[in-house]
PDB file of C-alpha atoms and ligand atoms in Angstrom:
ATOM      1  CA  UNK A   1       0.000   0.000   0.000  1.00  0.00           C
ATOM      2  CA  UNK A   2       1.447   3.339  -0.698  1.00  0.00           C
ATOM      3  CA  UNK A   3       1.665   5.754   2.489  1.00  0.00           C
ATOM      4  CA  UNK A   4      -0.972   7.985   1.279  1.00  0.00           C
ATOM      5  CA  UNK A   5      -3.509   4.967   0.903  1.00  0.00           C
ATOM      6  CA  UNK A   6      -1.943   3.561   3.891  1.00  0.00           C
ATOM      7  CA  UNK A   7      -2.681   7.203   5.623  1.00  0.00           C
ATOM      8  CA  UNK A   8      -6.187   7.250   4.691  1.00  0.00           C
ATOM      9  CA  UNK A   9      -6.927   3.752   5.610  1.00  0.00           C
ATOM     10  CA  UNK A  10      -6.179   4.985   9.217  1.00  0.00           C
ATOM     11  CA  UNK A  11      -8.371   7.760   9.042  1.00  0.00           C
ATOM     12  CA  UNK A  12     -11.583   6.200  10.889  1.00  0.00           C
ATOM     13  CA  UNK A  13      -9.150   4.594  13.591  1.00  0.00           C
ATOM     14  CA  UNK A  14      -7.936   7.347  15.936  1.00  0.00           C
ATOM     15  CA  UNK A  15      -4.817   5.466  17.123  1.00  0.00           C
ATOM     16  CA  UNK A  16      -3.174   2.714  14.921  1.00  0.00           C
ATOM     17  CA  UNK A  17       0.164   0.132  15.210  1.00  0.00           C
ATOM     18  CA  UNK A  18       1.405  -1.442  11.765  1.00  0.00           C
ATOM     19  CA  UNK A  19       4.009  -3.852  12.196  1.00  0.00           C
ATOM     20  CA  UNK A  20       5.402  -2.689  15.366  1.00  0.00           C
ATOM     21  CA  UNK A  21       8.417  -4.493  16.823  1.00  0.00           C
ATOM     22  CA  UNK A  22      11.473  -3.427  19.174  1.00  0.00           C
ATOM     23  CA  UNK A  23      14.263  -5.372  19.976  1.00  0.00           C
ATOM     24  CA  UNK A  24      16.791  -4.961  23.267  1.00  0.00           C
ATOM     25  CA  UNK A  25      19.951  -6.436  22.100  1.00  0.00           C
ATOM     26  CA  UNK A  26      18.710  -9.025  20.087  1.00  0.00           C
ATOM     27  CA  UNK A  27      15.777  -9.922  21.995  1.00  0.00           C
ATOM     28  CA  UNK A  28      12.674  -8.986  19.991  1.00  0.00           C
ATOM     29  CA  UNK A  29      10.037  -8.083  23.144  1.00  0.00           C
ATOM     30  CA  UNK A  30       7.385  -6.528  20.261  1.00  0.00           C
ATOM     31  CA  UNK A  31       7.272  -8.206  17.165  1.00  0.00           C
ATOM     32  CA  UNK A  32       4.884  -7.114  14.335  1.00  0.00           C
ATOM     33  CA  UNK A  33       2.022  -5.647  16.324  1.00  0.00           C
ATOM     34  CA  UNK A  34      -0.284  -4.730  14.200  1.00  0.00           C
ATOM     35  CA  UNK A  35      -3.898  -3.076  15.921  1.00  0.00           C
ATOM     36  CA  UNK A  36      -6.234   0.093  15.649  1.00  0.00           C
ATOM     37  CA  UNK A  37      -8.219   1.814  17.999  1.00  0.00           C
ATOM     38  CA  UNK A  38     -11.182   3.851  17.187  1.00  0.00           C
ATOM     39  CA  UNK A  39     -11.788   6.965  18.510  1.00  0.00           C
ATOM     40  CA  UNK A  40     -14.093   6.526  21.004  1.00  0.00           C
ATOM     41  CA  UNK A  41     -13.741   2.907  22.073  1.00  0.00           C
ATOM     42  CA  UNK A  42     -12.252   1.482  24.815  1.00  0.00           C
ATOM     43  CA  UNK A  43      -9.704  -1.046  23.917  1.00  0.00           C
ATOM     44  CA  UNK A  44      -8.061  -3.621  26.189  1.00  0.00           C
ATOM     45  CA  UNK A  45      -4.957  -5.009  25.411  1.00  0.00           C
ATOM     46  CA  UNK A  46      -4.402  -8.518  27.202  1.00  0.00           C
ATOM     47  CA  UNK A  47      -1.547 -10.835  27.274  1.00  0.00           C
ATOM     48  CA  UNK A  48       0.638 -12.965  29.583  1.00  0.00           C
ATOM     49  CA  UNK A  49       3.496 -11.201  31.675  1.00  0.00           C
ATOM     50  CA  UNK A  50       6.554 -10.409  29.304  1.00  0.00           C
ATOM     51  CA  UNK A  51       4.115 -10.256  25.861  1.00  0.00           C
ATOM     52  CA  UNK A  52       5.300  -6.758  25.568  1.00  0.00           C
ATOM     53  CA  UNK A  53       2.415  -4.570  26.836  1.00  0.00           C
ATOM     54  CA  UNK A  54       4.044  -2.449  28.466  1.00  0.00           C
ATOM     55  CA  UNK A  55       6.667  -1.804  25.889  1.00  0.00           C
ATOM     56  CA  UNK A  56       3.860  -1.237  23.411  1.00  0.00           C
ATOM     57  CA  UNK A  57       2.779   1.612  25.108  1.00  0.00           C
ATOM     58  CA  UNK A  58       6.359   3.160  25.854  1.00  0.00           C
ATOM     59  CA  UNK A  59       6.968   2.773  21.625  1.00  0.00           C
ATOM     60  CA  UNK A  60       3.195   4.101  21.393  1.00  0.00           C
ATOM     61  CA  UNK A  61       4.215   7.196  24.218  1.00  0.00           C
ATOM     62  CA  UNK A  62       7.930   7.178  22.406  1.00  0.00           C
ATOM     63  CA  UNK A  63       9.951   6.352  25.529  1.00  0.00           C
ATOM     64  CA  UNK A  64      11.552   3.971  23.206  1.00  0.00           C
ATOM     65  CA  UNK A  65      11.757   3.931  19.540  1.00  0.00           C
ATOM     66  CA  UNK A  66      10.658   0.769  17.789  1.00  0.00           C
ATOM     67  CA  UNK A  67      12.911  -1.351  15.672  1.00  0.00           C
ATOM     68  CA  UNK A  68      10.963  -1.150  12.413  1.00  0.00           C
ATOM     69  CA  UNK A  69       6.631  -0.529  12.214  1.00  0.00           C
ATOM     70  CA  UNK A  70       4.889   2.545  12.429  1.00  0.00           C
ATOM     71  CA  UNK A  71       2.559   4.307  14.577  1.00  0.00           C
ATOM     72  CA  UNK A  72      -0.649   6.759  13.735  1.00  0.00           C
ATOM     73  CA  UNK A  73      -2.558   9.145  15.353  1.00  0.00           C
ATOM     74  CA  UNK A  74      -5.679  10.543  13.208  1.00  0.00           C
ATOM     75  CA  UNK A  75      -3.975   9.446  10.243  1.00  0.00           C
ATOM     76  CA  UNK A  76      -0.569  10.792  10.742  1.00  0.00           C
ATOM     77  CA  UNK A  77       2.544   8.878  10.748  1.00  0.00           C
ATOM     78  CA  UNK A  78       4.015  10.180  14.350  1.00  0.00           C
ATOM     79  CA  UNK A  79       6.468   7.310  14.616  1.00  0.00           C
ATOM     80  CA  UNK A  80       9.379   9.619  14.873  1.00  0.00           C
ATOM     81  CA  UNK A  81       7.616  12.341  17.015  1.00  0.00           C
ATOM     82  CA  UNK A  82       9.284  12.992  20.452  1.00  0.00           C
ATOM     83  CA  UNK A  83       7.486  12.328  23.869  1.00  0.00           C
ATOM     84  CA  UNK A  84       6.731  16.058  24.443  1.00  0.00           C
ATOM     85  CA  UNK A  85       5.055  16.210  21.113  1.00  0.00           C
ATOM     86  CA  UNK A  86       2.962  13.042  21.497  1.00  0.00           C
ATOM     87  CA  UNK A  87       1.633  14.461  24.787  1.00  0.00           C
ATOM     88  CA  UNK A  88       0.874  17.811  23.351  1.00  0.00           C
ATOM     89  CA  UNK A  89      -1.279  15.523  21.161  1.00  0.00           C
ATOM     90  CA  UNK A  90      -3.351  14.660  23.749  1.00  0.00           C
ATOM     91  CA  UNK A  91      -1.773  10.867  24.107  1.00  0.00           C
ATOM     92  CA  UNK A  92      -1.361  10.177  27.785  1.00  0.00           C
ATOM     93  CA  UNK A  93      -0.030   7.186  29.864  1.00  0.00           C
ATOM     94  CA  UNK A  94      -0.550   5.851  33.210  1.00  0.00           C
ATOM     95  CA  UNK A  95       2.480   3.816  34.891  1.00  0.00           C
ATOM     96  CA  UNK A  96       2.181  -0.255  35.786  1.00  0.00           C
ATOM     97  CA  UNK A  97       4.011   0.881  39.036  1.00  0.00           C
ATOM     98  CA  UNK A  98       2.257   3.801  40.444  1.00  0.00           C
ATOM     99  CA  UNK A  99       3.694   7.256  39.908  1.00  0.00           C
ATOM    100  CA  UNK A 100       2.887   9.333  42.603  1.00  0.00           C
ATOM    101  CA  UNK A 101       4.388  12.392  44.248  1.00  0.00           C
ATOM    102  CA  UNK A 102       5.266  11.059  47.999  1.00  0.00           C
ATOM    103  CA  UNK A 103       5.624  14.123  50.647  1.00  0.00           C
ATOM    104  CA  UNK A 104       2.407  15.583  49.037  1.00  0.00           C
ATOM    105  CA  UNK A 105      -1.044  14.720  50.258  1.00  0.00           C
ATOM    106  CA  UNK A 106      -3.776  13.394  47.767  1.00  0.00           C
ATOM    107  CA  UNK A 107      -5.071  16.515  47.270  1.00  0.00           C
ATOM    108  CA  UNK A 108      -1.817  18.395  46.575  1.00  0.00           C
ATOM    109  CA  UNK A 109      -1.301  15.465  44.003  1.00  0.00           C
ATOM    110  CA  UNK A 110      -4.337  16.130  41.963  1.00  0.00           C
ATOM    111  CA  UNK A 111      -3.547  19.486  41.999  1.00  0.00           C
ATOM    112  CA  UNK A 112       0.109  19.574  40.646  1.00  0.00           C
ATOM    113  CA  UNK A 113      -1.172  17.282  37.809  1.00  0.00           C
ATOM    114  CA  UNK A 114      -4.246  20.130  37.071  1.00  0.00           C
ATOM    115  CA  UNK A 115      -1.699  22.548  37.085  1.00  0.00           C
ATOM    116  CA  UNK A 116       1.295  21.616  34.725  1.00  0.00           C
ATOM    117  CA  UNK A 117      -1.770  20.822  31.784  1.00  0.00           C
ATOM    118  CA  UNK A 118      -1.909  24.678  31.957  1.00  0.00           C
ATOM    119  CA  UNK A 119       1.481  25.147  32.394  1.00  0.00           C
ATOM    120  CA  UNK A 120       1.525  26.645  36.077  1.00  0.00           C
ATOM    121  CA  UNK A 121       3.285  23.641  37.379  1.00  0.00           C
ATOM    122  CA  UNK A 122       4.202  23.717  41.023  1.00  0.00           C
ATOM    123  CA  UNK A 123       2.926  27.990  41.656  1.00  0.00           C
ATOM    124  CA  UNK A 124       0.006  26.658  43.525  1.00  0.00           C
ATOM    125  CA  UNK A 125       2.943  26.364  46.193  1.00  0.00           C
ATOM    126  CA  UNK A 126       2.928  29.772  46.192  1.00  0.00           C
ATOM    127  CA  UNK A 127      -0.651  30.850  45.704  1.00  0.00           C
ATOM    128  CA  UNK A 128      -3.761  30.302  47.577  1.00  0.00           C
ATOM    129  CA  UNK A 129      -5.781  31.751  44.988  1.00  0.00           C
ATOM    130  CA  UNK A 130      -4.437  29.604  42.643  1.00  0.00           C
ATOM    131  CA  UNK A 131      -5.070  26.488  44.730  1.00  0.00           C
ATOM    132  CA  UNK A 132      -8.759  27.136  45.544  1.00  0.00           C
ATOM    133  CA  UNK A 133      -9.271  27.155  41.712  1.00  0.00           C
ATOM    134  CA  UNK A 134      -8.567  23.680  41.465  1.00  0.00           C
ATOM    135  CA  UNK A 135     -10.089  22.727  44.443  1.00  0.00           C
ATOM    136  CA  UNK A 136     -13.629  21.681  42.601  1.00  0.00           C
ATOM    137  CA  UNK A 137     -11.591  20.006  40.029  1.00  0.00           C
ATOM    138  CA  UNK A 138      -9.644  17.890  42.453  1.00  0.00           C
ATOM    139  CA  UNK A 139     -12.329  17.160  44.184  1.00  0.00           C
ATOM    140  CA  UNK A 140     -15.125  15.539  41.563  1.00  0.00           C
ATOM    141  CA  UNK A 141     -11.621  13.673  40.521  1.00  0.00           C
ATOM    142  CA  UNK A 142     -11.196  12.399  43.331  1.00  0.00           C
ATOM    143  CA  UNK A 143     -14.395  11.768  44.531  1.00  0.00           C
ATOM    144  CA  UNK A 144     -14.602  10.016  40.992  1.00  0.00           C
ATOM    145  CA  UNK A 145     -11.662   7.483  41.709  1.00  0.00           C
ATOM    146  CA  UNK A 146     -13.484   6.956  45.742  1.00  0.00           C
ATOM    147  CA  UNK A 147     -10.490   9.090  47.104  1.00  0.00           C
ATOM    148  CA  UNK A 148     -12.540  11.551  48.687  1.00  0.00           C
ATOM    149  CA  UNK A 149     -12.264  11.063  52.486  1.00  0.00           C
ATOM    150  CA  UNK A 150      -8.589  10.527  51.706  1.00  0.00           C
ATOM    151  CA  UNK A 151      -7.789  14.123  50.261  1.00  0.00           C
ATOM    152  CA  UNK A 152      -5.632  15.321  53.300  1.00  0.00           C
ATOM    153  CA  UNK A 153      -3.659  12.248  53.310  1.00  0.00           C
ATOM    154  CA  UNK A 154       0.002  11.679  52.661  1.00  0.00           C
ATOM    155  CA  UNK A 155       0.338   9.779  49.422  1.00  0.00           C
ATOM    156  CA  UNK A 156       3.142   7.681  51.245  1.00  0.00           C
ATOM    157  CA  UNK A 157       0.623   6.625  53.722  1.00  0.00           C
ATOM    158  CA  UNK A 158      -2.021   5.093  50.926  1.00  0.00           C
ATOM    159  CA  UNK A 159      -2.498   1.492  50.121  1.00  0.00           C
ATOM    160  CA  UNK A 160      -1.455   0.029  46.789  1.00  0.00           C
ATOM    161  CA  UNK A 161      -4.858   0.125  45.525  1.00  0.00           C
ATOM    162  CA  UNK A 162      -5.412   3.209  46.611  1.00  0.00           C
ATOM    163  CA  UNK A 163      -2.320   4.779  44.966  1.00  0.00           C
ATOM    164  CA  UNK A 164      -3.536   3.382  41.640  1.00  0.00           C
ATOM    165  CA  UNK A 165      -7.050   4.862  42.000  1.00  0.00           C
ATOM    166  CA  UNK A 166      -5.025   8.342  42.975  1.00  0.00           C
ATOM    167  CA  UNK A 167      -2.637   7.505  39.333  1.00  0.00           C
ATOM    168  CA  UNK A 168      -5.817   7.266  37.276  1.00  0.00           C
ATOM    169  CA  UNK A 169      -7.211  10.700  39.057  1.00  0.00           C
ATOM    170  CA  UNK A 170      -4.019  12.012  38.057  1.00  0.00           C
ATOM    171  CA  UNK A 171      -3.883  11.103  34.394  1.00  0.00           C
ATOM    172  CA  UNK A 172      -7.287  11.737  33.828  1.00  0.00           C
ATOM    173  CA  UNK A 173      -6.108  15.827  35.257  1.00  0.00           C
ATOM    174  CA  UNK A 174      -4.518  16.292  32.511  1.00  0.00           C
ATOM    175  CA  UNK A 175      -7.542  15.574  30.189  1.00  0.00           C
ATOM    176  CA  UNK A 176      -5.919  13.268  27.651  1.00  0.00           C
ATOM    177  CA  UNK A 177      -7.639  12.817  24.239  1.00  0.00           C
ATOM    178  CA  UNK A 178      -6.490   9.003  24.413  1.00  0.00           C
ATOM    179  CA  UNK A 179      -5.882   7.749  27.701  1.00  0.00           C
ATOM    180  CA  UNK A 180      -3.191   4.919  28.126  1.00  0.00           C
ATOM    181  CA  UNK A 181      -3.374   3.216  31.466  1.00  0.00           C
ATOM    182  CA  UNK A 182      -1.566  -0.217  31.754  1.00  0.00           C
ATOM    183  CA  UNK A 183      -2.900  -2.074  34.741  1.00  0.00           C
ATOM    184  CA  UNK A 184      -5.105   0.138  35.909  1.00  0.00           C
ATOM    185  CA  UNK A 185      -6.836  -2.071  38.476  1.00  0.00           C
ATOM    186  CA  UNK A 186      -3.721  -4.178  39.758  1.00  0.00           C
ATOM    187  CA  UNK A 187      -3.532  -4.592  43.089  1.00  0.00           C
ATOM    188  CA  UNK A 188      -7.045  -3.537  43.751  1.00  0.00           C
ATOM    189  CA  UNK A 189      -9.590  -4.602  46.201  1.00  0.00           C
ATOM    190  CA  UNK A 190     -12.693  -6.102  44.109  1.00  0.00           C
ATOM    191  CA  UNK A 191     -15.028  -3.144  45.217  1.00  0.00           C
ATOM    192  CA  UNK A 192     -12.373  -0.420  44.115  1.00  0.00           C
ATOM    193  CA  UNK A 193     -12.481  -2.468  40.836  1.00  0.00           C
ATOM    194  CA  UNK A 194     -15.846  -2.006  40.691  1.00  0.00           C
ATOM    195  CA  UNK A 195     -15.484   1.951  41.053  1.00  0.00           C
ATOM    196  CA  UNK A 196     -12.597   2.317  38.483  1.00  0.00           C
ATOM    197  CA  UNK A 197     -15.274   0.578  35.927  1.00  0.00           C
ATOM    198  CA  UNK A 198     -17.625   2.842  36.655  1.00  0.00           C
ATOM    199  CA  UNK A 199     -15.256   5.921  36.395  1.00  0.00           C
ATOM    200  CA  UNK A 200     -13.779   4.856  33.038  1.00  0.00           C
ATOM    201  CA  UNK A 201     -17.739   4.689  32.380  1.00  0.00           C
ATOM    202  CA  UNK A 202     -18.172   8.046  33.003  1.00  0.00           C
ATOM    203  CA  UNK A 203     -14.926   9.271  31.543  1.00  0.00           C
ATOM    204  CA  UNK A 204     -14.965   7.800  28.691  1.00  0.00           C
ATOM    205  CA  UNK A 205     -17.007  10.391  27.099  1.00  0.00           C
ATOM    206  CA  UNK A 206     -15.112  12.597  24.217  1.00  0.00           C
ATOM    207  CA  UNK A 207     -12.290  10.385  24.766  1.00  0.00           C
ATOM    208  CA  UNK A 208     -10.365   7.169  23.381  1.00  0.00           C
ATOM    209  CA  UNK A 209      -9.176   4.711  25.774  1.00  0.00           C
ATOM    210  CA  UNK A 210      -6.809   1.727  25.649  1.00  0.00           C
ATOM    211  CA  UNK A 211      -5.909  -0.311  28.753  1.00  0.00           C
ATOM    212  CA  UNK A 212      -4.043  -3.464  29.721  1.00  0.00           C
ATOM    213  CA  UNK A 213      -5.062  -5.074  32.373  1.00  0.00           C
ATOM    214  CA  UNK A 214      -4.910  -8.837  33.892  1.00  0.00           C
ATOM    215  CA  UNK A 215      -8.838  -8.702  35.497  1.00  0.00           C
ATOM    216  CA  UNK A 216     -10.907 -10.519  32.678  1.00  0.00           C
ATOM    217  CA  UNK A 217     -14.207  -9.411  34.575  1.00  0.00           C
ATOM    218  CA  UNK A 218     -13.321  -5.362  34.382  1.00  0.00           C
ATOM    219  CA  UNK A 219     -12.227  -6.382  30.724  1.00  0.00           C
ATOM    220  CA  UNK A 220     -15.161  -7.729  29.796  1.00  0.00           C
ATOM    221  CA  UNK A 221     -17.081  -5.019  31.253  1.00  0.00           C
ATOM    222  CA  UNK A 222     -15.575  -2.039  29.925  1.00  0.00           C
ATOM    223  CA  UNK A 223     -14.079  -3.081  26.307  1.00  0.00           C
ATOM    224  CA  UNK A 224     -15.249  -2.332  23.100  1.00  0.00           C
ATOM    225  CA  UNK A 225     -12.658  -4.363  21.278  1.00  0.00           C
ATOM    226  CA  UNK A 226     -10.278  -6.546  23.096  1.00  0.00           C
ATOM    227  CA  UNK A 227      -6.727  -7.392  20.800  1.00  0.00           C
TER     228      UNK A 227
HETATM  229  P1  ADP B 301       4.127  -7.046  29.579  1.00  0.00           P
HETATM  230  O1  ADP B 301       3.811  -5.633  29.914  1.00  0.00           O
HETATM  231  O2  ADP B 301       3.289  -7.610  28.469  1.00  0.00           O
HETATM  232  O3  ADP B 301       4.095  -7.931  30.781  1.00  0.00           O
HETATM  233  P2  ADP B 301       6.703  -5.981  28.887  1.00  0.00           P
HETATM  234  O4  ADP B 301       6.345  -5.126  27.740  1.00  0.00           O
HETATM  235  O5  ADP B 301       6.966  -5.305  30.186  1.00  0.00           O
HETATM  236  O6  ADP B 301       5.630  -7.137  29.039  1.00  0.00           O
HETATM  237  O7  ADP B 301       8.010  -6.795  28.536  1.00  0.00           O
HETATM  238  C1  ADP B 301       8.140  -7.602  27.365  1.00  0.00           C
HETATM  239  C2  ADP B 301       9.514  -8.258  27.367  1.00  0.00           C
HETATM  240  O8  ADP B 301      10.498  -7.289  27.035  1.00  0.00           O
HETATM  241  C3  ADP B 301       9.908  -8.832  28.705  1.00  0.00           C
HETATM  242  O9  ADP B 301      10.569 -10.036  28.480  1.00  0.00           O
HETATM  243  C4  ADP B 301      10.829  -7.787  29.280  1.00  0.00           C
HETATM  244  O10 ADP B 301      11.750  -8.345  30.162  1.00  0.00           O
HETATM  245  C5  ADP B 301      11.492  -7.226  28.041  1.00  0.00           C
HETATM  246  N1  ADP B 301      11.868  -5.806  28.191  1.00  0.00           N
HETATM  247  C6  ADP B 301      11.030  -4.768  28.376  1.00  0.00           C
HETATM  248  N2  ADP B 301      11.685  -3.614  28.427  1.00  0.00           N
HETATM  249  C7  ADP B 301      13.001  -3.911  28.262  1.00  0.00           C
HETATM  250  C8  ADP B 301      14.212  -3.149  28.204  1.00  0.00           C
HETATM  251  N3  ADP B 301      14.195  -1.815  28.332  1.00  0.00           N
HETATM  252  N4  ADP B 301      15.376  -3.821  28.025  1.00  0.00           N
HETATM  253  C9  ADP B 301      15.393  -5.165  27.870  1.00  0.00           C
HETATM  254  N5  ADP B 301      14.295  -5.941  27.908  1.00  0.00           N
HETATM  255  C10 ADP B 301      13.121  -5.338  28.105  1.00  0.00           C
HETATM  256 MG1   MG B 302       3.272  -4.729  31.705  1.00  0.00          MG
END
C-alpha cells in the first residue's frame, strides 16, 4: 500500500500500530504488532506477563523507539515524534508501578497534575488563589476514583490500591484525548475495581481509551474491542 492509501486507511481509527516491533539487544520483546483503535472505544490489550504490553505503550508514548513498524494518530505517521510532542497531542499514559508524588497529600497530588496541563506547574505552592481554583476540580476527581475522604492524606501513607485509583485521578487531570493506562486495576480490592469501571464509564465520554489489564471481569465489562 502506498503511504498515502496507507494514511487514509487509518483515518476512521484514531490510534493505529502497523508492524510494530522493538528489539533490546537481540531480543525482539514486540514483534509485528499490528492493531487500531477507534476513537471513542475502549480497547483492552491482554496478554501474559513479558508479551510486551508495556513496551507497546512506551513505543506508542515514544519512551523507546521501535525497531521497524509505524505508529498513527488521526492518520498521521508520528512514529518519529518525540514524547513532548505526542503528549501535546493529547496521548497520555498511566504507569504499571504507580507514579505518585510522595511528601504531598492526595489533594496536593491532583492538583500539581491540574496545574502543569496549563502550564503553572508547582505555583500553587505559592498561591492560595491559585489552589482554591482547582479545588472543585480535584475534588469531583477524586471523589470520581473513591479518594474523597482521603484528600488530606500523605500519598506515602495510601495502600497500593489506593495509589492506583489516585494515578488514574491524576492522568485523567490532565484531560488526555487518548488515555493509556496499563494495569489500571492491579492490586485492587474487588469493590475499588468495581469503582474504576464505573469511572472509566463516566470518563470515557469525548475520549479514546486503551488499557491493559490482567482482570478478565473489568475487561469484559468495559471493552469495546479486546486485541
Ligand atoms: P508485559 O507488559 O506484556 O508484561 P513488557 O512489555 O513489560 O511485558 O516486557 C516484554 C519483554 O520485554 C519482557 O521479556 C521484558 O523483560 C522485556 N523488556 C522490556 N523492556 C526492556 C528493556 N528496556 N530492556 C530489555 N528488555 C526489556
Ligand atoms: Mg506490563
Amino acid at each position: 500500500m502506498s503511504d498515502a492509501a496507507s494514511a487514509s486507511s487509518e483515518l476512521c481509527n484514531q490510534l493505529s500500530v502497523e508492524n510494530l516491533s522493538v528489539e533490546f539487544s537481540g531480543y525482539r520483546a514486540v514483534d509485528n504488532g499490528t492493531f487500531a483503535v477507534r476513537a471513542g472505544s475502549i480497547h483492552c490489550l491482554i496478554g501474559p506477563n513479558g508479551a510486551g504490553k508495556s513496551t507497546c505503550f512506551n513505543l506508542i508514548t515514544k519512551f523507546i523507539r521501535p525497531t521497524s513498524g509505524r505508529i498513527f494518530l488521526d492518520g498521521i505517521d508520528v512514529t518519529k515524534d518525540s514524547p513532548v510532542s505526542i503528549a501535546r497531542k493529547g496521548v497520555v499514559r498511566s504507569f504499571q508501578i504507580s507514579a505518585t508524588f510522595g511528601g504531598l497529600n492526595v489533594f496536593e497530588n491532583v492538583c500539581v497534575a491540574l496545574q502543569s496541563r496549563n502550564s503553572e506547574a508547582y505555583r500553587w505552592r505559592r498561591s492560595d488563589r491559585a489552589l482554591k481554583r482547582y479545588r472543585d476540580e480535584a475534588d469531583a476527581l477524586l471523589e470520581g476514583v473513591g479518594l474523597l475522604d482521603q484528600r488530606t492524606a500523605d500519598v506515602a501513607t495510601l495502600s497500593y490500591g489506593r495509589k492506583r485509583a489516585l494515578e488514574i485521578a491524576t492522568t485523567l487531570a490532565l484531560d488526555p484525548k487518548i488515555l493509556l493506562l496499563d494495569e489500571p486495576m492491579a492490586g485492587m480490592a474487588s469493590a475499588d475495581v468495581g469503582r474504576v469501571v464505573d469511572l472509566l464509564h463516566k470518563v470515557r465520554k469525548g475520549r479514546t481509551i486503551l488499557m491493559v489489564e490482567h482482570n478478565l471481569r473489568a475487561v469484559e465489562e468495559v471493552s469495546d474491542t479486546v486485541t
